[in-house]
């Protein structure tokens, strides 16, 4: 798994690079075919720290608070990672178990060049419920791993479960949707 600093740097390209923003819009529209996506409004740093990365604005004036989990493309089917413990030494709960103001978690898998290959939509309340009440079931369908992260002021070891997107969809059948972007989200097809 990417450490915290690397993950934030990877996320920054979607906020600042115009080509990456365009690819993200195309991929998100494919993930929300029932609604017309108009814009992605990135949050202020304080809202980001509270768990909202952005608001998706849809036609009709509706807004959806989301937390993005950007993942670099690796040749593995188990690319969805759910943090169960944020700091093993202090036994701190991971982000999946925390109450968040966002409505959906959006796992986005992309190649280093910015081509998006997958989007997984997950209801944040359903994911939290799974991580808090059915953690053993979550761990049984994935692989429990640890990661070392380096922040601005400290280092820590976290624990996460790596699993296939369809395995998570099966655990949350009515509140999750996996969309594979055929050919990547670099065109408007």
mmCIF file of N, CA and C in Angstrom, residues 45-173:
data_model
loop_
_atom_site.group_PDB
_atom_site.id
_atom_site.type_symbol
_atom_site.label_atom_id
_atom_site.label_comp_id
_atom_site.label_asym_id
_atom_site.label_seq_id
_atom_site.Cartn_x
_atom_site.Cartn_y
_atom_site.Cartn_z
ATOM 1 N N UNK A 45 -8.775 22.321 2.982
ATOM 2 C CA UNK A 45 -7.948 21.396 3.756
ATOM 3 C C UNK A 45 -8.631 20.975 5.063
ATOM 4 N N UNK A 46 -9.332 21.892 5.731
ATOM 5 C CA UNK A 46 -10.005 21.542 6.988
ATOM 6 C C UNK A 46 -11.123 20.524 6.760
ATOM 7 N N UNK A 47 -11.866 20.654 5.663
ATOM 8 C CA UNK A 47 -12.895 19.666 5.343
ATOM 9 C C UNK A 47 -12.275 18.347 4.902
ATOM 10 N N UNK A 48 -11.138 18.440 4.206
ATOM 11 C CA UNK A 48 -10.426 17.232 3.789
ATOM 12 C C UNK A 48 -10.012 16.435 5.023
ATOM 13 N N UNK A 49 -9.484 17.112 6.030
ATOM 14 C CA UNK A 49 -9.073 16.424 7.262
ATOM 15 C C UNK A 49 -10.271 15.833 7.997
ATOM 16 N N UNK A 50 -11.466 16.395 7.789
ATOM 17 C CA UNK A 50 -12.674 15.885 8.425
ATOM 18 C C UNK A 50 -13.286 14.726 7.639
ATOM 19 N N UNK A 51 -12.721 14.403 6.474
ATOM 20 C CA UNK A 51 -13.193 13.247 5.725
ATOM 21 C C UNK A 51 -13.911 13.549 4.434
ATOM 22 N N UNK A 52 -14.020 14.798 4.054
ATOM 23 C CA UNK A 52 -14.649 15.136 2.770
ATOM 24 C C UNK A 52 -13.567 15.650 1.831
ATOM 25 N N UNK A 53 -13.335 14.905 0.771
ATOM 26 C CA UNK A 53 -12.366 15.341 -0.231
ATOM 27 C C UNK A 53 -12.998 16.301 -1.230
ATOM 28 N N UNK A 54 -14.269 16.063 -1.543
ATOM 29 C CA UNK A 54 -14.920 16.874 -2.574
ATOM 30 C C UNK A 54 -16.434 16.733 -2.471
ATOM 31 N N UNK A 55 -17.108 17.625 -3.191
ATOM 32 C CA UNK A 55 -18.546 17.521 -3.394
ATOM 33 C C UNK A 55 -18.763 17.337 -4.886
ATOM 34 N N UNK A 56 -19.564 16.363 -5.234
ATOM 35 C CA UNK A 56 -19.941 16.177 -6.625
ATOM 36 C C UNK A 56 -21.236 16.949 -6.842
ATOM 37 N N UNK A 57 -21.243 17.803 -7.866
ATOM 38 C CA UNK A 57 -22.432 18.584 -8.184
ATOM 39 C C UNK A 57 -23.123 17.966 -9.384
ATOM 40 N N UNK A 58 -24.401 17.654 -9.215
ATOM 41 C CA UNK A 58 -25.197 17.047 -10.266
ATOM 42 C C UNK A 58 -26.252 18.022 -10.771
ATOM 43 N N UNK A 59 -26.725 17.776 -11.987
ATOM 44 C CA UNK A 59 -27.804 18.573 -12.555
ATOM 45 C C UNK A 59 -29.003 18.505 -11.617
ATOM 46 N N UNK A 60 -29.669 19.614 -11.459
ATOM 47 C CA UNK A 60 -30.803 19.688 -10.544
ATOM 48 C C UNK A 60 -30.410 20.264 -9.194
ATOM 49 N N UNK A 61 -29.140 20.626 -9.039
ATOM 50 C CA UNK A 61 -28.691 21.287 -7.817
ATOM 51 C C UNK A 61 -28.348 20.375 -6.661
ATOM 52 N N UNK A 62 -28.233 19.080 -6.897
ATOM 53 C CA UNK A 62 -27.874 18.187 -5.794
ATOM 54 C C UNK A 62 -26.360 18.071 -5.675
ATOM 55 N N UNK A 63 -25.914 17.973 -4.443
ATOM 56 C CA UNK A 63 -24.495 17.844 -4.129
ATOM 57 C C UNK A 63 -24.313 16.572 -3.309
ATOM 58 N N UNK A 64 -23.197 15.889 -3.545
ATOM 59 C CA UNK A 64 -22.887 14.662 -2.823
ATOM 60 C C UNK A 64 -21.481 14.777 -2.249
ATOM 61 N N UNK A 65 -21.361 14.677 -0.917
ATOM 62 C CA UNK A 65 -20.053 14.720 -0.260
ATOM 63 C C UNK A 65 -19.388 13.356 -0.420
ATOM 64 N N UNK A 66 -18.136 13.355 -0.900
ATOM 65 C CA UNK A 66 -17.420 12.102 -1.139
ATOM 66 C C UNK A 66 -16.013 12.148 -0.556
ATOM 67 N N UNK A 67 -15.498 10.975 -0.272
ATOM 68 C CA UNK A 67 -14.111 10.791 0.155
ATOM 69 C C UNK A 67 -13.456 9.906 -0.897
ATOM 70 N N UNK A 68 -12.469 10.438 -1.595
ATOM 71 C CA UNK A 68 -11.767 9.683 -2.630
ATOM 72 C C UNK A 68 -10.668 8.832 -2.011
ATOM 73 N N UNK A 69 -10.499 7.654 -2.558
ATOM 74 C CA UNK A 69 -9.380 6.774 -2.235
ATOM 75 C C UNK A 69 -8.729 6.430 -3.572
ATOM 76 N N UNK A 70 -7.728 7.216 -3.958
ATOM 77 C CA UNK A 70 -7.037 6.988 -5.225
ATOM 78 C C UNK A 70 -5.998 5.900 -5.054
ATOM 79 N N UNK A 71 -5.977 4.969 -5.989
ATOM 80 C CA UNK A 71 -5.042 3.849 -5.947
ATOM 81 C C UNK A 71 -4.305 3.772 -7.276
ATOM 82 N N UNK A 72 -2.989 3.590 -7.204
ATOM 83 C CA UNK A 72 -2.219 3.420 -8.425
ATOM 84 C C UNK A 72 -2.453 2.014 -8.953
ATOM 85 N N UNK A 73 -2.433 1.908 -10.264
ATOM 86 C CA UNK A 73 -2.685 0.631 -10.920
ATOM 87 C C UNK A 73 -1.528 -0.312 -10.650
ATOM 88 N N UNK A 74 -1.868 -1.461 -10.147
ATOM 89 C CA UNK A 74 -0.907 -2.546 -9.978
ATOM 90 C C UNK A 74 -1.574 -3.779 -10.556
ATOM 91 N N UNK A 75 -0.783 -4.688 -11.039
ATOM 92 C CA UNK A 75 -1.339 -5.905 -11.644
ATOM 93 C C UNK A 75 -1.774 -6.875 -10.560
ATOM 94 N N UNK A 76 -2.801 -6.468 -9.841
ATOM 95 C CA UNK A 76 -3.403 -7.304 -8.817
ATOM 96 C C UNK A 76 -4.903 -7.045 -8.818
ATOM 97 N N UNK A 77 -5.661 -8.054 -8.563
ATOM 98 C CA UNK A 77 -7.109 -7.888 -8.500
ATOM 99 C C UNK A 77 -7.554 -7.293 -7.170
ATOM 100 N N UNK A 78 -6.720 -7.422 -6.139
ATOM 101 C CA UNK A 78 -7.066 -6.940 -4.798
ATOM 102 C C UNK A 78 -6.518 -5.531 -4.579
ATOM 103 N N UNK A 79 -7.083 -4.557 -5.289
ATOM 104 C CA UNK A 79 -6.576 -3.181 -5.231
ATOM 105 C C UNK A 79 -7.374 -2.275 -4.292
ATOM 106 N N UNK A 80 -8.512 -2.742 -3.820
ATOM 107 C CA UNK A 80 -9.286 -1.948 -2.858
ATOM 108 C C UNK A 80 -8.701 -2.205 -1.476
ATOM 109 N N UNK A 81 -8.326 -1.145 -0.784
ATOM 110 C CA UNK A 81 -7.732 -1.287 0.539
ATOM 111 C C UNK A 81 -8.566 -0.529 1.562
ATOM 112 N N UNK A 82 -8.941 -1.236 2.617
ATOM 113 C CA UNK A 82 -9.774 -0.696 3.684
ATOM 114 C C UNK A 82 -8.923 -0.621 4.948
ATOM 115 N N UNK A 83 -8.665 0.578 5.439
ATOM 116 C CA UNK A 83 -7.861 0.743 6.653
ATOM 117 C C UNK A 83 -8.685 0.353 7.880
ATOM 118 N N UNK A 84 -8.215 -0.666 8.590
ATOM 119 C CA UNK A 84 -8.907 -1.126 9.790
ATOM 120 C C UNK A 84 -8.272 -0.573 11.061
ATOM 121 N N UNK A 85 -6.960 -0.375 11.052
ATOM 122 C CA UNK A 85 -6.249 0.229 12.183
ATOM 123 C C UNK A 85 -5.297 1.272 11.611
ATOM 124 N N UNK A 86 -5.430 2.503 12.058
ATOM 125 C CA UNK A 86 -4.577 3.557 11.508
ATOM 126 C C UNK A 86 -3.189 3.562 12.138
ATOM 127 N N UNK A 87 -3.088 3.155 13.396
ATOM 128 C CA UNK A 87 -1.808 3.096 14.086
ATOM 129 C C UNK A 87 -1.824 1.862 14.981
ATOM 130 N N UNK A 88 -1.091 0.832 14.568
ATOM 131 C CA UNK A 88 -1.090 -0.441 15.281
ATOM 132 C C UNK A 88 -0.555 -0.267 16.707
ATOM 133 N N UNK A 89 0.505 0.512 16.876
ATOM 134 C CA UNK A 89 1.113 0.680 18.200
ATOM 135 C C UNK A 89 0.129 1.289 19.196
ATOM 136 N N UNK A 90 -0.718 2.187 18.733
ATOM 137 C CA UNK A 90 -1.691 2.839 19.615
ATOM 138 C C UNK A 90 -3.093 2.262 19.472
ATOM 139 N N UNK A 91 -3.250 1.235 18.621
ATOM 140 C CA UNK A 91 -4.533 0.587 18.361
ATOM 141 C C UNK A 91 -5.636 1.607 18.030
ATOM 142 N N UNK A 92 -5.322 2.538 17.126
ATOM 143 C CA UNK A 92 -6.290 3.550 16.711
ATOM 144 C C UNK A 92 -7.125 3.018 15.558
ATOM 145 N N UNK A 93 -8.419 3.283 15.622
ATOM 146 C CA UNK A 93 -9.311 2.805 14.564
ATOM 147 C C UNK A 93 -8.929 3.429 13.227
ATOM 148 N N UNK A 94 -9.146 2.658 12.176
ATOM 149 C CA UNK A 94 -8.850 3.123 10.829
ATOM 150 C C UNK A 94 -9.964 4.004 10.289
ATOM 151 N N UNK A 95 -9.727 4.614 9.145
ATOM 152 C CA UNK A 95 -10.716 5.546 8.594
ATOM 153 C C UNK A 95 -12.045 4.856 8.288
ATOM 154 N N UNK A 96 -12.022 3.561 7.993
ATOM 155 C CA UNK A 96 -13.265 2.863 7.653
ATOM 156 C C UNK A 96 -14.216 2.763 8.840
ATOM 157 N N UNK A 97 -13.700 2.876 10.053
ATOM 158 C CA UNK A 97 -14.532 2.749 11.247
ATOM 159 C C UNK A 97 -14.957 4.096 11.824
ATOM 160 N N UNK A 98 -14.474 5.173 11.260
ATOM 161 C CA UNK A 98 -14.787 6.498 11.798
ATOM 162 C C UNK A 98 -16.057 7.059 11.170
ATOM 163 N N UNK A 99 -16.795 7.803 11.974
ATOM 164 C CA UNK A 99 -17.964 8.514 11.456
ATOM 165 C C UNK A 99 -17.447 9.619 10.544
ATOM 166 N N UNK A 100 -18.058 9.744 9.395
ATOM 167 C CA UNK A 100 -17.618 10.733 8.422
ATOM 168 C C UNK A 100 -18.817 11.505 7.890
ATOM 169 N N UNK A 101 -18.632 12.768 7.552
ATOM 170 C CA UNK A 101 -19.739 13.516 6.959
ATOM 171 C C UNK A 101 -19.955 13.188 5.479
ATOM 172 N N UNK A 102 -19.039 12.435 4.873
ATOM 173 C CA UNK A 102 -19.219 12.110 3.453
ATOM 174 C C UNK A 102 -20.277 11.029 3.294
ATOM 175 N N UNK A 103 -20.922 11.009 2.145
ATOM 176 C CA UNK A 103 -21.984 10.041 1.875
ATOM 177 C C UNK A 103 -21.453 8.811 1.144
ATOM 178 N N UNK A 104 -20.436 8.999 0.324
ATOM 179 C CA UNK A 104 -19.868 7.866 -0.416
ATOM 180 C C UNK A 104 -18.355 7.906 -0.399
ATOM 181 N N UNK A 105 -17.774 6.704 -0.413
ATOM 182 C CA UNK A 105 -16.342 6.523 -0.630
ATOM 183 C C UNK A 105 -16.201 6.170 -2.095
ATOM 184 N N UNK A 106 -15.275 6.813 -2.765
ATOM 185 C CA UNK A 106 -15.020 6.528 -4.174
ATOM 186 C C UNK A 106 -13.588 6.039 -4.319
ATOM 187 N N UNK A 107 -13.447 4.743 -4.558
ATOM 188 C CA UNK A 107 -12.140 4.165 -4.832
ATOM 189 C C UNK A 107 -11.898 4.323 -6.328
ATOM 190 N N UNK A 108 -10.788 4.974 -6.674
ATOM 191 C CA UNK A 108 -10.454 5.227 -8.078
ATOM 192 C C UNK A 108 -9.087 4.620 -8.335
ATOM 193 N N UNK A 109 -9.041 3.674 -9.279
ATOM 194 C CA UNK A 109 -7.762 3.065 -9.649
ATOM 195 C C UNK A 109 -7.317 3.658 -10.966
ATOM 196 N N UNK A 110 -6.072 4.126 -10.994
ATOM 197 C CA UNK A 110 -5.542 4.768 -12.190
ATOM 198 C C UNK A 110 -4.091 4.376 -12.413
ATOM 199 N N UNK A 111 -3.714 4.399 -13.663
ATOM 200 C CA UNK A 111 -2.318 4.174 -14.014
ATOM 201 C C UNK A 111 -1.527 5.436 -13.682
ATOM 202 N N UNK A 112 -0.230 5.319 -13.616
ATOM 203 C CA UNK A 112 0.623 6.451 -13.261
ATOM 204 C C UNK A 112 0.424 7.618 -14.230
ATOM 205 N N UNK A 113 0.105 7.322 -15.501
ATOM 206 C CA UNK A 113 -0.098 8.379 -16.491
ATOM 207 C C UNK A 113 -1.471 9.046 -16.369
ATOM 208 N N UNK A 114 -2.270 8.623 -15.379
ATOM 209 C CA UNK A 114 -3.556 9.267 -15.144
ATOM 210 C C UNK A 114 -4.745 8.612 -15.808
ATOM 211 N N UNK A 115 -4.536 7.518 -16.512
ATOM 212 C CA UNK A 115 -5.655 6.815 -17.143
ATOM 213 C C UNK A 115 -6.385 6.008 -16.068
ATOM 214 N N UNK A 116 -7.661 6.306 -15.869
ATOM 215 C CA UNK A 116 -8.473 5.654 -14.849
ATOM 216 C C UNK A 116 -9.021 4.343 -15.411
ATOM 217 N N UNK A 117 -8.849 3.276 -14.641
ATOM 218 C CA UNK A 117 -9.307 1.963 -15.090
ATOM 219 C C UNK A 117 -10.534 1.466 -14.335
ATOM 220 N N UNK A 118 -10.746 1.922 -13.106
ATOM 221 C CA UNK A 118 -11.859 1.443 -12.287
ATOM 222 C C UNK A 118 -12.334 2.539 -11.342
ATOM 223 N N UNK A 119 -13.630 2.491 -11.035
ATOM 224 C CA UNK A 119 -14.215 3.310 -9.978
ATOM 225 C C UNK A 119 -15.124 2.396 -9.168
ATOM 226 N N UNK A 120 -14.986 2.452 -7.864
ATOM 227 C CA UNK A 120 -15.850 1.693 -6.970
ATOM 228 C C UNK A 120 -16.564 2.680 -6.060
ATOM 229 N N UNK A 121 -17.894 2.689 -6.137
ATOM 230 C CA UNK A 121 -18.728 3.539 -5.279
ATOM 231 C C UNK A 121 -19.183 2.724 -4.080
ATOM 232 N N UNK A 122 -18.992 3.267 -2.889
ATOM 233 C CA UNK A 122 -19.402 2.568 -1.678
ATOM 234 C C UNK A 122 -20.070 3.562 -0.739
ATOM 235 N N UNK A 123 -21.251 3.211 -0.261
ATOM 236 C CA UNK A 123 -21.948 4.017 0.728
ATOM 237 C C UNK A 123 -21.103 4.040 2.008
ATOM 238 N N UNK A 124 -20.769 5.230 2.496
ATOM 239 C CA UNK A 124 -19.855 5.333 3.638
ATOM 240 C C UNK A 124 -20.455 4.775 4.927
ATOM 241 N N UNK A 125 -21.774 4.921 5.117
ATOM 242 C CA UNK A 125 -22.411 4.380 6.310
ATOM 243 C C UNK A 125 -22.376 2.850 6.282
ATOM 244 N N UNK A 126 -22.655 2.261 5.138
ATOM 245 C CA UNK A 126 -22.621 0.803 5.007
ATOM 246 C C UNK A 126 -21.203 0.266 5.211
ATOM 247 N N UNK A 127 -20.205 0.984 4.689
ATOM 248 C CA UNK A 127 -18.817 0.545 4.874
ATOM 249 C C UNK A 127 -18.423 0.621 6.347
ATOM 250 N N UNK A 128 -18.808 1.700 7.019
ATOM 251 C CA UNK A 128 -18.500 1.831 8.446
ATOM 252 C C UNK A 128 -19.166 0.710 9.243
ATOM 253 N N UNK A 129 -20.413 0.424 8.922
ATOM 254 C CA UNK A 129 -21.127 -0.658 9.604
ATOM 255 C C UNK A 129 -20.401 -1.988 9.409
ATOM 256 N N UNK A 130 -19.953 -2.251 8.191
ATOM 257 C CA UNK A 130 -19.209 -3.477 7.902
ATOM 258 C C UNK A 130 -17.915 -3.521 8.717
ATOM 259 N N UNK A 131 -17.170 -2.418 8.712
ATOM 260 C CA UNK A 131 -15.876 -2.376 9.399
ATOM 261 C C UNK A 131 -16.021 -2.454 10.921
ATOM 262 N N UNK A 132 -17.137 -1.990 11.439
ATOM 263 C CA UNK A 132 -17.341 -2.005 12.892
ATOM 264 C C UNK A 132 -18.007 -3.275 13.408
ATOM 265 N N UNK A 133 -18.909 -3.852 12.629
ATOM 266 C CA UNK A 133 -19.692 -4.973 13.152
ATOM 267 C C UNK A 133 -19.388 -6.315 12.490
ATOM 268 N N UNK A 134 -18.777 -6.265 11.296
ATOM 269 C CA UNK A 134 -18.500 -7.512 10.579
ATOM 270 C C UNK A 134 -17.047 -7.556 10.111
ATOM 271 N N UNK A 135 -16.158 -7.083 10.958
ATOM 272 C CA UNK A 135 -14.740 -6.966 10.588
ATOM 273 C C UNK A 135 -14.139 -8.329 10.236
ATOM 274 N N UNK A 136 -14.521 -9.372 10.953
ATOM 275 C CA UNK A 136 -13.980 -10.704 10.648
ATOM 276 C C UNK A 136 -14.427 -11.185 9.280
ATOM 277 N N UNK A 137 -15.648 -10.855 8.906
ATOM 278 C CA UNK A 137 -16.144 -11.219 7.575
ATOM 279 C C UNK A 137 -15.367 -10.463 6.493
ATOM 280 N N UNK A 138 -15.112 -9.178 6.741
ATOM 281 C CA UNK A 138 -14.312 -8.370 5.810
ATOM 282 C C UNK A 138 -12.922 -8.966 5.654
ATOM 283 N N UNK A 139 -12.301 -9.305 6.770
ATOM 284 C CA UNK A 139 -10.948 -9.870 6.731
ATOM 285 C C UNK A 139 -10.916 -11.240 6.051
ATOM 286 N N UNK A 140 -12.006 -11.999 6.163
ATOM 287 C CA UNK A 140 -12.018 -13.340 5.591
ATOM 288 C C UNK A 140 -12.071 -13.335 4.062
ATOM 289 N N UNK A 141 -12.589 -12.261 3.448
ATOM 290 C CA UNK A 141 -12.646 -12.205 1.986
ATOM 291 C C UNK A 141 -11.466 -11.465 1.376
ATOM 292 N N UNK A 142 -10.652 -10.845 2.223
ATOM 293 C CA UNK A 142 -9.489 -10.118 1.734
ATOM 294 C C UNK A 142 -8.221 -10.637 2.372
ATOM 295 N N UNK A 143 -7.174 -9.860 2.223
ATOM 296 C CA UNK A 143 -5.883 -10.203 2.812
ATOM 297 C C UNK A 143 -5.476 -9.093 3.763
ATOM 298 N N UNK A 144 -5.231 -9.436 5.025
ATOM 299 C CA UNK A 144 -4.824 -8.450 6.025
ATOM 300 C C UNK A 144 -3.340 -8.169 5.840
ATOM 301 N N UNK A 145 -3.026 -6.883 5.735
ATOM 302 C CA UNK A 145 -1.632 -6.461 5.530
ATOM 303 C C UNK A 145 -1.320 -5.277 6.433
ATOM 304 N N UNK A 146 -0.042 -4.982 6.538
ATOM 305 C CA UNK A 146 0.384 -3.792 7.267
ATOM 306 C C UNK A 146 1.145 -2.880 6.325
ATOM 307 N N UNK A 147 1.129 -1.592 6.665
ATOM 308 C CA UNK A 147 1.866 -0.628 5.859
ATOM 309 C C UNK A 147 2.562 0.357 6.774
ATOM 310 N N UNK A 148 3.738 0.768 6.351
ATOM 311 C CA UNK A 148 4.469 1.805 7.078
ATOM 312 C C UNK A 148 4.190 3.127 6.390
ATOM 313 N N UNK A 149 3.871 4.134 7.179
ATOM 314 C CA UNK A 149 3.606 5.458 6.629
ATOM 315 C C UNK A 149 4.489 6.482 7.307
ATOM 316 N N UNK A 150 4.754 7.515 6.553
ATOM 317 C CA UNK A 150 5.602 8.590 7.048
ATOM 318 C C UNK A 150 4.826 9.883 6.859
ATOM 319 N N UNK A 151 4.548 10.557 7.948
ATOM 320 C CA UNK A 151 3.869 11.842 7.896
ATOM 321 C C UNK A 151 4.863 12.967 8.114
ATOM 322 N N UNK A 152 4.375 14.158 8.269
ATOM 323 C CA UNK A 152 5.240 15.321 8.491
ATOM 324 C C UNK A 152 5.970 15.244 9.821
ATOM 325 N N UNK A 153 5.329 14.644 10.835
ATOM 326 C CA UNK A 153 5.899 14.676 12.180
ATOM 327 C C UNK A 153 6.214 13.314 12.776
ATOM 328 N N UNK A 154 5.727 12.237 12.150
ATOM 329 C CA UNK A 154 5.967 10.923 12.741
ATOM 330 C C UNK A 154 5.818 9.816 11.698
ATOM 331 N N UNK A 155 6.228 8.643 12.102
ATOM 332 C CA UNK A 155 6.054 7.425 11.306
ATOM 333 C C UNK A 155 5.103 6.509 12.068
ATOM 334 N N UNK A 156 4.379 5.661 11.348
ATOM 335 C CA UNK A 156 3.471 4.728 12.008
ATOM 336 C C UNK A 156 3.229 3.531 11.108
ATOM 337 N N UNK A 157 2.705 2.480 11.712
ATOM 338 C CA UNK A 157 2.339 1.269 10.995
ATOM 339 C C UNK A 157 0.828 1.116 11.108
ATOM 340 N N UNK A 158 0.184 0.926 9.987
ATOM 341 C CA UNK A 158 -1.260 0.727 9.960
ATOM 342 C C UNK A 158 -1.597 -0.671 9.473
ATOM 343 N N UNK A 159 -2.851 -1.034 9.633
ATOM 344 C CA UNK A 159 -3.326 -2.324 9.149
ATOM 345 C C UNK A 159 -4.481 -2.077 8.193
ATOM 346 N N UNK A 160 -4.518 -2.857 7.124
ATOM 347 C CA UNK A 160 -5.595 -2.713 6.157
ATOM 348 C C UNK A 160 -5.939 -4.074 5.574
ATOM 349 N N UNK A 161 -7.098 -4.120 4.948
ATOM 350 C CA UNK A 161 -7.535 -5.319 4.250
ATOM 351 C C UNK A 161 -7.536 -4.995 2.761
ATOM 352 N N UNK A 162 -6.825 -5.786 1.984
ATOM 353 C CA UNK A 162 -6.802 -5.648 0.526
ATOM 354 C C UNK A 162 -7.751 -6.680 -0.052
ATOM 355 N N UNK A 163 -8.657 -6.214 -0.923
ATOM 356 C CA UNK A 163 -9.610 -7.139 -1.501
ATOM 357 C C UNK A 163 -10.021 -6.710 -2.898
ATOM 358 N N UNK A 164 -10.641 -7.618 -3.591
ATOM 359 C CA UNK A 164 -11.156 -7.344 -4.926
ATOM 360 C C UNK A 164 -12.404 -6.471 -4.789
ATOM 361 N N UNK A 165 -12.618 -5.549 -5.730
ATOM 362 C CA UNK A 165 -13.810 -4.705 -5.633
ATOM 363 C C UNK A 165 -15.103 -5.506 -5.598
ATOM 364 N N UNK A 166 -15.177 -6.568 -6.380
ATOM 365 C CA UNK A 166 -16.402 -7.361 -6.410
ATOM 366 C C UNK A 166 -16.648 -8.074 -5.085
ATOM 367 N N UNK A 167 -15.596 -8.362 -4.335
ATOM 368 C CA UNK A 167 -15.767 -8.965 -3.013
ATOM 369 C C UNK A 167 -16.432 -7.972 -2.064
ATOM 370 N N UNK A 168 -16.051 -6.697 -2.156
ATOM 371 C CA UNK A 168 -16.687 -5.678 -1.328
ATOM 372 C C UNK A 168 -18.123 -5.442 -1.780
ATOM 373 N N UNK A 169 -18.356 -5.447 -3.078
ATOM 374 C CA UNK A 169 -19.726 -5.304 -3.601
ATOM 375 C C UNK A 169 -20.606 -6.434 -3.073
ATOM 376 N N UNK A 170 -20.060 -7.652 -3.008
ATOM 377 C CA UNK A 170 -20.824 -8.786 -2.493
ATOM 378 C C UNK A 170 -21.168 -8.621 -1.012
ATOM 379 N N UNK A 171 -20.256 -7.987 -0.241
ATOM 380 C CA UNK A 171 -20.521 -7.744 1.181
ATOM 381 C C UNK A 171 -21.537 -6.623 1.385
ATOM 382 N N UNK A 172 -21.616 -5.703 0.436
ATOM 383 C CA UNK A 172 -22.530 -4.554 0.510
ATOM 384 C C UNK A 172 -23.352 -4.500 -0.770
ATOM 385 N N UNK A 173 -24.120 -5.536 -1.080
ATOM 386 C CA UNK A 173 -24.730 -5.657 -2.408
ATOM 387 C C UNK A 173 -25.634 -4.514 -2.832
#
